[in-house]
C-alpha positions as a printed Julia matrix, in Angstrom:
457×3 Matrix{Float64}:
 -26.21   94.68  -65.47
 -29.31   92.35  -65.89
 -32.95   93.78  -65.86
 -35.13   91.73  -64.4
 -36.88   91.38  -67.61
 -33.87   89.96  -68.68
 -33.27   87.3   -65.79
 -36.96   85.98  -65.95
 -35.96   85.06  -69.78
 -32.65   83.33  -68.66
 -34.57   80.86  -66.22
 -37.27   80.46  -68.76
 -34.61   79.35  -71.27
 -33.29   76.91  -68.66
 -36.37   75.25  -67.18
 -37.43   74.3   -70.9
 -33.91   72.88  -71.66
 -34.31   70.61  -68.18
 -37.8    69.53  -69.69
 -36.3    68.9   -73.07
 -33.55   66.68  -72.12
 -36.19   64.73  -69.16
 -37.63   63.71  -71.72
 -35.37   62.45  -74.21
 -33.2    60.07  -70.85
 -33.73   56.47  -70.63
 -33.13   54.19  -67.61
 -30.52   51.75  -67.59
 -31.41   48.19  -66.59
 -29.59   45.57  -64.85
 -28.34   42.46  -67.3
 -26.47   40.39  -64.32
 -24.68   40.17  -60.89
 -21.84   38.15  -59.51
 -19.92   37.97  -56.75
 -16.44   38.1   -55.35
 -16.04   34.56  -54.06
 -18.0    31.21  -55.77
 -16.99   29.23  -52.39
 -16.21   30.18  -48.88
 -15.24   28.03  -45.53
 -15.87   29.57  -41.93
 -15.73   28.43  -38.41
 -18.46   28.28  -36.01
 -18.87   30.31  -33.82
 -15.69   32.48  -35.27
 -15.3    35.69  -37.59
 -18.14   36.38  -40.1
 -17.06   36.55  -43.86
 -18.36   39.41  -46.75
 -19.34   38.95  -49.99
 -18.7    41.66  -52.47
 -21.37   41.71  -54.8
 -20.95   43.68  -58.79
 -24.22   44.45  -60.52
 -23.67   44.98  -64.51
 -23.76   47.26  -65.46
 -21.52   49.86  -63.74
 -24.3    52.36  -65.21
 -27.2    50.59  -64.48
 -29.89   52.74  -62.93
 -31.28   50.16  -60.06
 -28.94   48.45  -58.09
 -30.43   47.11  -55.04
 -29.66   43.71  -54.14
 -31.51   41.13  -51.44
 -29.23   38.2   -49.82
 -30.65   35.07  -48.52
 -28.86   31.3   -47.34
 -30.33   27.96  -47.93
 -29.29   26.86  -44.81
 -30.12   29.83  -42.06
 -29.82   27.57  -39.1
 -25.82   26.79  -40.53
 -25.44   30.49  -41.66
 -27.19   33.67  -42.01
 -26.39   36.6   -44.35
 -26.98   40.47  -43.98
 -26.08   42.67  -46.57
 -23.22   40.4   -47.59
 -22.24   39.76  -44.18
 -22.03   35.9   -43.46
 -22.35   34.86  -39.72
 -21.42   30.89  -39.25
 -23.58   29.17  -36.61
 -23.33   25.27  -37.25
 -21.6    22.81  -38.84
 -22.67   22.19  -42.52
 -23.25   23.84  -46.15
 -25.31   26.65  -47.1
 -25.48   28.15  -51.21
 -25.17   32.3   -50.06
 -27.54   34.03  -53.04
 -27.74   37.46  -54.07
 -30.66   38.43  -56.35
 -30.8    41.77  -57.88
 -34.43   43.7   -57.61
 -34.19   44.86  -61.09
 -34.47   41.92  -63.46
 -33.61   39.2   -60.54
 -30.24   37.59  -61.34
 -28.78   36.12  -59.22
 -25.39   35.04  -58.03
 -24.06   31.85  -55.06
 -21.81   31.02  -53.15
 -21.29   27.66  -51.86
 -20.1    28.16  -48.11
 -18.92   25.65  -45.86
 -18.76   26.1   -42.15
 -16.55   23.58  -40.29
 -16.16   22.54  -36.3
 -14.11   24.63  -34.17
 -10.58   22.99  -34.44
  -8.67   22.28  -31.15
  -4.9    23.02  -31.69
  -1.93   20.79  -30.89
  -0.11   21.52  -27.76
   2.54   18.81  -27.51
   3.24   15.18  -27.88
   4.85   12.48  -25.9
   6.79    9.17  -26.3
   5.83    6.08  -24.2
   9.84    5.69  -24.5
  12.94    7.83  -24.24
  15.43    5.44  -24.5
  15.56    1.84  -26.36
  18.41   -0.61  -27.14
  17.54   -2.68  -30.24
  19.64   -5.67  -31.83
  21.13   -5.38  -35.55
  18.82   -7.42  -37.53
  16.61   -8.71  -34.98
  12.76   -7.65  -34.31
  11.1    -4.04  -34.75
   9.82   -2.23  -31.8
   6.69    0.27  -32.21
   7.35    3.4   -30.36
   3.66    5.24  -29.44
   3.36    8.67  -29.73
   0.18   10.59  -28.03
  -1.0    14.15  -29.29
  -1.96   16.23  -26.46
  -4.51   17.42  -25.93
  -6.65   14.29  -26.93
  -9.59   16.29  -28.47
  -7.32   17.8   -31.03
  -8.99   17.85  -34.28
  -5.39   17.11  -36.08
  -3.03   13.97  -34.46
  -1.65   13.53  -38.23
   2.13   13.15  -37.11
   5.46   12.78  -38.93
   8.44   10.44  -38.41
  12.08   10.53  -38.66
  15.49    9.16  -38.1
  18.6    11.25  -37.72
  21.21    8.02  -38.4
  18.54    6.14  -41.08
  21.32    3.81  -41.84
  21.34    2.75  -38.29
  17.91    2.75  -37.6
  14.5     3.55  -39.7
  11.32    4.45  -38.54
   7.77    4.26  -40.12
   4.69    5.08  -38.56
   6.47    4.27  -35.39
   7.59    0.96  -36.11
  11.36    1.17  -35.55
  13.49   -1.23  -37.57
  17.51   -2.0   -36.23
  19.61   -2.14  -38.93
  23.44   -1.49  -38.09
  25.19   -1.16  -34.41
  25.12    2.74  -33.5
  23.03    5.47  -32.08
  20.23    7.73  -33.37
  17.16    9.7   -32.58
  14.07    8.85  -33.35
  11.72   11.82  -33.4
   8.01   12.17  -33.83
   6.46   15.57  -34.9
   3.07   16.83  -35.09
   1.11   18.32  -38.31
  -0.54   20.81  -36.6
   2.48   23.11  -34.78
   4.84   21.33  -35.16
   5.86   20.06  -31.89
   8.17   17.34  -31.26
   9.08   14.52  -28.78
  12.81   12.43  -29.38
  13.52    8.69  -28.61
  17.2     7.85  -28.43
  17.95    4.85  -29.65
  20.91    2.52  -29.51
  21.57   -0.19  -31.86
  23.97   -3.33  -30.55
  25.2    -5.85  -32.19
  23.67   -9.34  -31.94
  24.87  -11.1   -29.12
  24.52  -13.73  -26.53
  21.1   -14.03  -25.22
  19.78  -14.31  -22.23
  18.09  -17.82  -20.55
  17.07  -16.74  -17.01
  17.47  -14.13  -14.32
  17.21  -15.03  -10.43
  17.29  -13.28   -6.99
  19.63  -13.97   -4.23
  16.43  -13.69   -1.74
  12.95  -15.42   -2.65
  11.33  -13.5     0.54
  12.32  -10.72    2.63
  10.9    -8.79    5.75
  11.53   -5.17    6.47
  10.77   -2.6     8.81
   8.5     0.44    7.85
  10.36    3.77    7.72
  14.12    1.76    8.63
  16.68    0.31    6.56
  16.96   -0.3     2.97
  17.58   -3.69    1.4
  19.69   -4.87   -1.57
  18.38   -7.28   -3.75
  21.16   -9.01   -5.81
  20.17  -10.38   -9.41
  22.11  -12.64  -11.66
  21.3   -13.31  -15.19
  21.95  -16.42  -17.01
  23.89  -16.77  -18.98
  27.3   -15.24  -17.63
  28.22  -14.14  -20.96
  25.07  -13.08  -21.66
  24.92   -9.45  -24.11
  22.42   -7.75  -22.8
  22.55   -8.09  -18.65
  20.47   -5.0   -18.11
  17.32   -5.58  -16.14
  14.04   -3.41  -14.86
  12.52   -3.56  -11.57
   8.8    -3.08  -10.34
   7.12   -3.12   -7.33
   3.71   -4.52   -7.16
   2.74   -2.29   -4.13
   4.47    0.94   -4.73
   2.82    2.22   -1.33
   4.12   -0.5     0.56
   8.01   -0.93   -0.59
   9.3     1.04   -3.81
  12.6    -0.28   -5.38
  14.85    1.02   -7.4
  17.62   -0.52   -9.05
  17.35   -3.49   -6.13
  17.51   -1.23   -3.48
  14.08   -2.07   -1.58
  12.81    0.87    0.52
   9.91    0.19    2.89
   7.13    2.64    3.13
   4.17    1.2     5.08
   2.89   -2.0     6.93
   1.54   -4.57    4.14
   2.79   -6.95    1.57
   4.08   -6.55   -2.53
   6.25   -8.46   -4.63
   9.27   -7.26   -6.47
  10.12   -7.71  -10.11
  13.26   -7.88  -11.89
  12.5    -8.46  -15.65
  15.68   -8.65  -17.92
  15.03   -6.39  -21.18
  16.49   -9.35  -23.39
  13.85  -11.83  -23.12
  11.28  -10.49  -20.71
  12.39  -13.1   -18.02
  11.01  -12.59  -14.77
  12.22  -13.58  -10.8
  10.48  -12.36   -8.24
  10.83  -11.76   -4.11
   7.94  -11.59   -1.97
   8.12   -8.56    0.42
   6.44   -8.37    3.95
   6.69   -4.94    5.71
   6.09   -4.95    9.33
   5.13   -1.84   11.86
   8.65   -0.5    13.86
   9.44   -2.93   16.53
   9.75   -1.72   19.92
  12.52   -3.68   21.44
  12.3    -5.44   25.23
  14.39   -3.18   27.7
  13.68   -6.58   30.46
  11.99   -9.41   32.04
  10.24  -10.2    35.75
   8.88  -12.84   37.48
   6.41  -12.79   39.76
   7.82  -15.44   42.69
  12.06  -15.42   43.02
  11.08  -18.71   45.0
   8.8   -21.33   44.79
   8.7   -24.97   46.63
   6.63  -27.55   45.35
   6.24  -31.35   46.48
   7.41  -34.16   44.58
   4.47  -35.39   42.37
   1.9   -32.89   43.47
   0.65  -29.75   41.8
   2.01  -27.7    39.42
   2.74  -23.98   39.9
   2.84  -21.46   37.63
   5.47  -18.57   37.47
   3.78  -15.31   35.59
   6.14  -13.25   33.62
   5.92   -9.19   32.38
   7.97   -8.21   29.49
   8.89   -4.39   29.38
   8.22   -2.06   27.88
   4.31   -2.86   27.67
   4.42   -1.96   24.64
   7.39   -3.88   23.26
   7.03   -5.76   20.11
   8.19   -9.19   20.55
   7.16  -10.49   23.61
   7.75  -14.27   23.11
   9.96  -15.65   25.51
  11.47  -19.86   26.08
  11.8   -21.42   29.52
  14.36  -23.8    30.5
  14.75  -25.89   34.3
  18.75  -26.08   34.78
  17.78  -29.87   36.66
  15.01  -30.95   34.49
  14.82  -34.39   36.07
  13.76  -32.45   39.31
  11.27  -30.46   37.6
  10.43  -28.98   34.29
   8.83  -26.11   32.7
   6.61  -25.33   29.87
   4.68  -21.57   29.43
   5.04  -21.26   32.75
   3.74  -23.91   33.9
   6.24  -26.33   36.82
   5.95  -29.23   37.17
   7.58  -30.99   39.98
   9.17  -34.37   39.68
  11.32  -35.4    42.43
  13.33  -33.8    45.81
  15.98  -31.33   44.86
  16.8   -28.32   43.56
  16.48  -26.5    40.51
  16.66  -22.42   39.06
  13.56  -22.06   36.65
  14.43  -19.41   33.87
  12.92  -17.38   31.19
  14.56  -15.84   28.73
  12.78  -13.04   25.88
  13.22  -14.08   22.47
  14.18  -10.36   21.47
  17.21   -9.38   23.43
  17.85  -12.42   25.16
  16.85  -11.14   28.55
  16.09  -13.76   31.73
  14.62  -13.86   35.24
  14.83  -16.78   37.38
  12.82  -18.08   40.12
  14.73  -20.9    42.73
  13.1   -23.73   42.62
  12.87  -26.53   45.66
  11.04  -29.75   45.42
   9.84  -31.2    48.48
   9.6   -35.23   49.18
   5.71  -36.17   49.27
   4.29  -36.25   53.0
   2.46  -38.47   54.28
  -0.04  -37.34   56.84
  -0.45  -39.58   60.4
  -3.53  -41.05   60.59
  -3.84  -42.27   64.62
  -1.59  -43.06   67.1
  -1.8   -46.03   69.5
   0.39  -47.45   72.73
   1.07  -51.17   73.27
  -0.56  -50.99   77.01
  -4.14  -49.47   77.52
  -3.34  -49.22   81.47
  -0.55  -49.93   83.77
   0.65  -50.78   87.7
   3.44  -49.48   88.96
   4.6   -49.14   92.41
   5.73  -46.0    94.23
   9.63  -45.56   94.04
   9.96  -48.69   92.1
  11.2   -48.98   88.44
  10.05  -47.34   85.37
   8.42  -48.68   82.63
   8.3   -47.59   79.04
   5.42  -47.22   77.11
   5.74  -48.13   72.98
   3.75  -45.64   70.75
   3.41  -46.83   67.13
   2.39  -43.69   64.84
   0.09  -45.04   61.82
   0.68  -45.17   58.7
   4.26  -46.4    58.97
   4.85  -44.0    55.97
   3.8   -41.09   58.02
   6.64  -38.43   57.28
   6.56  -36.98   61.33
   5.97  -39.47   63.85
   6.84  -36.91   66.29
   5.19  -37.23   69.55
   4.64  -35.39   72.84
   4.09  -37.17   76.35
   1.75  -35.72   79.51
   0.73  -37.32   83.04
  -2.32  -36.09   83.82
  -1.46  -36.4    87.45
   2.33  -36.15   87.52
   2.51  -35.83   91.36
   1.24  -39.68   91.14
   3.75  -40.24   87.79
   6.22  -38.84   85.14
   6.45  -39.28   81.89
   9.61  -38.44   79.22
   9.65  -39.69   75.69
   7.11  -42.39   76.76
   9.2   -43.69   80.18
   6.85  -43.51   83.22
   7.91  -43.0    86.63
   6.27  -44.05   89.47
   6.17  -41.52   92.51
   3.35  -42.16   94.76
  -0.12  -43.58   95.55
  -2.46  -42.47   92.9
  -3.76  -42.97   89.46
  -2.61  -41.06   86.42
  -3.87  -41.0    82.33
  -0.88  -41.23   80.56
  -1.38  -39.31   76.88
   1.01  -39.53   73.93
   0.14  -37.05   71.16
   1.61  -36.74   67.83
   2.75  -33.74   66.17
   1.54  -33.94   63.09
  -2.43  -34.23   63.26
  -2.33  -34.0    67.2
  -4.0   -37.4    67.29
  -3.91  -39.36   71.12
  -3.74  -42.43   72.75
  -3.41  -42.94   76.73
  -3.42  -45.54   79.52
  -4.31  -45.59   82.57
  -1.87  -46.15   85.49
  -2.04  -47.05   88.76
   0.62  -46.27   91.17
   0.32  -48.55   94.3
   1.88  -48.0    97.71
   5.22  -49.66   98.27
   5.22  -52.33  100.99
């Protein structure tokens, strides 16, 4: 067992072999640094990237290392640590504290990049002639702020058809696809594509109807297209509408939709000819149910004034309202919106008839001869003597004008004790005196004489 004598000698032997060999160790120093990558790309706004730095030696004594970037406001770096912030270039150095070497690397941060999601054709389908023209096909990358539209092409009969950079080139009769496919993702959109043989081409195209009318929400119409010539190759035609809200066609079948006007296209696809109908669409028609008028009868006089019949289509509301008038004895009196006129005596049946449905009301129609008023009225004697119980004596009235249509007249005694009158013959009855009157019927104009009746002897 140890004394402590003995134990105070042991440390004392230690501590001076510590001292001993403090003195005799050197520090190792650095000589360089480098570093894992010489270049590096990131993306802004993405993952960060590290840089593994080496100091040599492995046994050097100071190793501490600073980082900075030439560029801080496109990246910064922490402890090897590179965060991207901006598009551009930045040289990433590491120095080392002891001796300051130094290593870089030469970074590169890039845009975000917007992946492909799909493409699209402008055509699915094409028909192409055997040594005739190309046709570009036109592909779009979706979406359109992709940062890679590079695309590929290819043919899947080449000896039928080839394609480069879109442009399609017929060579033999037969069928292929033509497909495009995108760099980034590879997504892809087809064409199919048939080759004919040359053939007969076409000269014209024309419509069996230059203008048409339709209702809105009824029927459909056909419109019938012949190209020119009959033995033409390639017959097949497209059809557009230049109002797709008014009237939408397909394959000449016309539908309407709404009120308004548009014209529709047929194009043939040899030759791009064009013939065209011009389309009116009008609101749904409401039909006529009927037809009044407002007199059944009406008499008019020769030459005089018109009258005028009124008429009332129903429904109010009906479309088509127009309506013709006809006089079934026109040279007795004719008709014209309404309006009769009359012509001469007789008889006639005034009708009208609606232009939609053909419906008619008539009013009877008679035309009178013109009359002609009496003016005056006068008698060939002024006064008279007759005596009592003798003969009678007739009294003349002439009725003015001689035109007059009613010469009618009525007789009166104004004393007819004294003397009688009938249809102008007086008699005499006794002693007196009497004013004979004659008064016509028309007007009630008079005339009289005065009569004396004397005593017989």
């Amino acid at each position: 067992m140890c004394s402590k004598k003995d134990f105070v000698i042991i440390c004392l032997v230690i501590l001076t072999a510590l001292l001993i060999t403090s003195c005799n160790s050197k520090p190792v120093a650095v000589t360089g640094v480098t570093l894992d990558q010489a270049t590096m790309t990131l993306t802004v706004g993405e993952a960060t990237g590290t840089l593994v730095a080496t100091v040599a030696p492995a046994t050097a004594t100071k190793k501490n290392l600073t980082w900075s970037s030439s560029a801080p406001e496109v990246a910064t770096v922490v402890d090897g640590v590179v965060t991207p912030i901006a598009e551009g270039t930045a040289t990433i150095t590491v120095t080392t504290v002891d001796g300051g070497f130094t290593a870089t690397c030469e970074l590169t941060v890039v845009p975000v990049v917007v992946a492909v999601t799909g493409v699209t054709l402008e055509q699915t389908s094409m028909t192409l002639t055997a040594g005739e023209g190309t046709r570009m096909l036109v592909a779009t990358v979706a979406p359109a702020t992709t940062a890679n539209k590079s695309v590929t092409w290819s043919s899947s009969a080449p000896e039928v058809a080839a394609v480069v950079d879109g442009v399609v080139t017929p060579i033999t009769e037969g069928t292929t696809t033509i497909t495009v496919t995108t760099v980034d993702g590879g997504f892809a959109a087809t064409c199919e594509l048939t080759v004919a043989l040359a053939g007969v081409a076409v000269t014209g195209v024309t419509l069996d109807q230059a203008s048409m009318t339709l209702t809105v929400g009824e029927a459909t119409r056909m419109l019938v297209v012949t190209v020119a010539p009959a033995a033409a190759t390639n017959k097949s035609v497209t059809w557009s509408s230049s109002a797709p809200e008014v009237a939408a066609v397909v394959d000449g079948v016309v539908t309407p939709i709404a009120e308004g006007t548009a014209i529709i296209t047929a194009t043939t696809v040899d030759g791009g000819l064009t013939a065209t109908c011009e389309l009116t669409v009008v609101p749904v028609v409401v039909a006529v149910t009927g037809v009044t008028l407002d007199q059944a009868s009406m008499p008019l006089t020769a030459g005089e004034a018109t009258g005028t019949l009124v008429v009332t289509v129903a429904p109010a509301a009906a479309t088509n309202k127009s309506v013709t008038w006809s006089s079934s004895a026109p040279e007795v009196a004719t008709v014209v919106d309404g309006v009769v006129t009359p012509i001469t005596e007789g008889t006639t049946t005034i009708t009208v008839t609606t232009v939609d449905g053909g419906f008619t009301a008539t009013c009877e129609l008679t035309v009178v001869p013109v009359v002609v008023a009496v003016t005056g009225v006068t008698l060939e004697q002024t006064s008279m003597t007759l005596t009592a119980g003798e003969g009678t004596r007739m009294l003349v009235a002439t009725v003015a004008p001689a035109t007059a249509a009613n010469k009618s007249v009525t007789w009166s005694s104004s004393a007819p004790e004294a003397a009688a009158v009938v249809d102008g013959v007086v008699t005499p009855i006794a002693e007196g005196t009497a004013t004979i009157t004659v008064t016509t019927v028309d007007g009630g104009f008079t005339a009289t004489c005065e009569l004396t009746v004397a005593k017989a002897l």
